[in-house]
Amino acid sequence: MKVLVGEDGFKVESSSQKGVFYKVKPEKPECSCPAFRFRYLRQAVVCKHVQAVQEYLHQRKGKVYEKILGFVKEIGEVDAVTLLERFGEEDVNELLRRGELLESRGKIRLLE
Ligand SMILES: [Zn+2]
């Protein structure tokens, strides 16, 4: 399913009507398609457009994590501030929380 990322958020193309796009807010979740309004409000089931965006975000996150882990692996031990500045606090902290990265005395390295 085609997921477009624009300034005003995510849009996913309808699978039955080419050229028709629905606006998706994955964090709410919310979608402008009729199925969402009908099903989510009644059964708390998200539509395939919301699922497509969630999947897209999941894959993109995976790539970011791979990049961070690859960077640390290459260097061996990275200054924590450098890593946070380069990749952002949120993603680095998540890897620390998961235990894939270890921090000691201001240095970050991979879990061996
Ligand atoms: Zn939808």
JSON list of C-alpha atoms in Angstrom, two decimals, residues 1-6 8-14 21-33 36 46-62:
[
{"chain": "A", "resi": 1, "resn": "MET", "atom": "CA", "xyz": [0.00, 0.00, 0.00]},
{"chain": "A", "resi": 2, "resn": "LYS", "atom": "CA", "xyz": [1.37, 3.38, -0.99]},
{"chain": "A", "resi": 3, "resn": "VAL", "atom": "CA", "xyz": [2.31, 5.53, 2.01]},
{"chain": "A", "resi": 4, "resn": "LEU", "atom": "CA", "xyz": [3.15, 9.18, 1.36]},
{"chain": "A", "resi": 5, "resn": "VAL", "atom": "CA", "xyz": [4.83, 11.37, 3.93]},
{"chain": "A", "resi": 6, "resn": "GLY", "atom": "CA", "xyz": [4.15, 15.07, 3.58]},
{"chain": "A", "resi": 8, "resn": "ASP", "atom": "CA", "xyz": [0.78, 17.70, 6.76]},
{"chain": "A", "resi": 9, "resn": "GLY", "atom": "CA", "xyz": [1.29, 14.09, 7.81]},
{"chain": "A", "resi": 10, "resn": "PHE", "atom": "CA", "xyz": [0.72, 10.68, 6.29]},
{"chain": "A", "resi": 11, "resn": "LYS", "atom": "CA", "xyz": [-1.47, 9.80, 3.36]},
{"chain": "A", "resi": 12, "resn": "VAL", "atom": "CA", "xyz": [-2.31, 6.31, 2.14]},
{"chain": "A", "resi": 13, "resn": "GLU", "atom": "CA", "xyz": [-3.82, 5.51, -1.22]},
{"chain": "A", "resi": 14, "resn": "SER", "atom": "CA", "xyz": [-7.12, 3.68, -1.33]},
{"chain": "A", "resi": 21, "resn": "PHE", "atom": "CA", "xyz": [-5.74, 9.23, -0.56]},
{"chain": "A", "resi": 22, "resn": "TYR", "atom": "CA", "xyz": [-6.75, 9.08, 3.06]},
{"chain": "A", "resi": 23, "resn": "LYS", "atom": "CA", "xyz": [-5.14, 11.14, 5.80]},
{"chain": "A", "resi": 24, "resn": "VAL", "atom": "CA", "xyz": [-3.72, 8.99, 8.57]},
{"chain": "A", "resi": 25, "resn": "LYS", "atom": "CA", "xyz": [-2.64, 9.97, 12.07]},
{"chain": "A", "resi": 26, "resn": "PRO", "atom": "CA", "xyz": [-0.97, 6.81, 13.38]},
{"chain": "A", "resi": 27, "resn": "GLU", "atom": "CA", "xyz": [-0.45, 8.11, 16.92]},
{"chain": "A", "resi": 28, "resn": "LYS", "atom": "CA", "xyz": [-4.12, 8.74, 17.61]},
{"chain": "A", "resi": 29, "resn": "PRO", "atom": "CA", "xyz": [-4.96, 6.53, 15.63]},
{"chain": "A", "resi": 30, "resn": "GLU", "atom": "CA", "xyz": [-7.14, 8.17, 13.04]},
{"chain": "A", "resi": 31, "resn": "CYS", "atom": "CA", "xyz": [-7.88, 7.81, 9.33]},
{"chain": "A", "resi": 32, "resn": "SER", "atom": "CA", "xyz": [-10.19, 9.74, 7.05]},
{"chain": "A", "resi": 33, "resn": "CYS", "atom": "CA", "xyz": [-11.51, 6.63, 5.27]},
{"chain": "A", "resi": 36, "resn": "PHE", "atom": "CA", "xyz": [-12.07, 3.67, 10.02]},
{"chain": "A", "resi": 46, "resn": "VAL", "atom": "CA", "xyz": [-7.95, 0.09, 12.93]},
{"chain": "A", "resi": 47, "resn": "CYS", "atom": "CA", "xyz": [-8.23, 0.16, 9.14]},
{"chain": "A", "resi": 48, "resn": "LYS", "atom": "CA", "xyz": [-5.56, -1.08, 6.75]},
{"chain": "A", "resi": 49, "resn": "HIS", "atom": "CA", "xyz": [-4.36, 2.47, 6.09]},
{"chain": "A", "resi": 50, "resn": "VAL", "atom": "CA", "xyz": [-3.45, 3.01, 9.73]},
{"chain": "A", "resi": 51, "resn": "GLN", "atom": "CA", "xyz": [-1.82, -0.44, 9.73]},
{"chain": "A", "resi": 52, "resn": "ALA", "atom": "CA", "xyz": [0.20, 0.49, 6.62]},
{"chain": "A", "resi": 53, "resn": "VAL", "atom": "CA", "xyz": [1.55, 3.64, 8.29]},
{"chain": "A", "resi": 54, "resn": "GLN", "atom": "CA", "xyz": [2.32, 1.81, 11.54]},
{"chain": "A", "resi": 55, "resn": "GLU", "atom": "CA", "xyz": [4.23, -0.82, 9.58]},
{"chain": "A", "resi": 56, "resn": "TYR", "atom": "CA", "xyz": [6.06, 1.89, 7.65]},
{"chain": "A", "resi": 57, "resn": "LEU", "atom": "CA", "xyz": [7.10, 3.60, 10.90]},
{"chain": "A", "resi": 58, "resn": "HIS", "atom": "CA", "xyz": [8.16, 0.33, 12.43]},
{"chain": "A", "resi": 59, "resn": "GLN", "atom": "CA", "xyz": [10.46, -0.42, 9.49]},
{"chain": "A", "resi": 60, "resn": "ARG", "atom": "CA", "xyz": [11.86, 3.10, 9.47]},
{"chain": "A", "resi": 61, "resn": "LYS", "atom": "CA", "xyz": [12.64, 2.83, 13.20]},
{"chain": "A", "resi": 62, "resn": "GLY", "atom": "CA", "xyz": [14.38, -0.47, 12.58]}
]
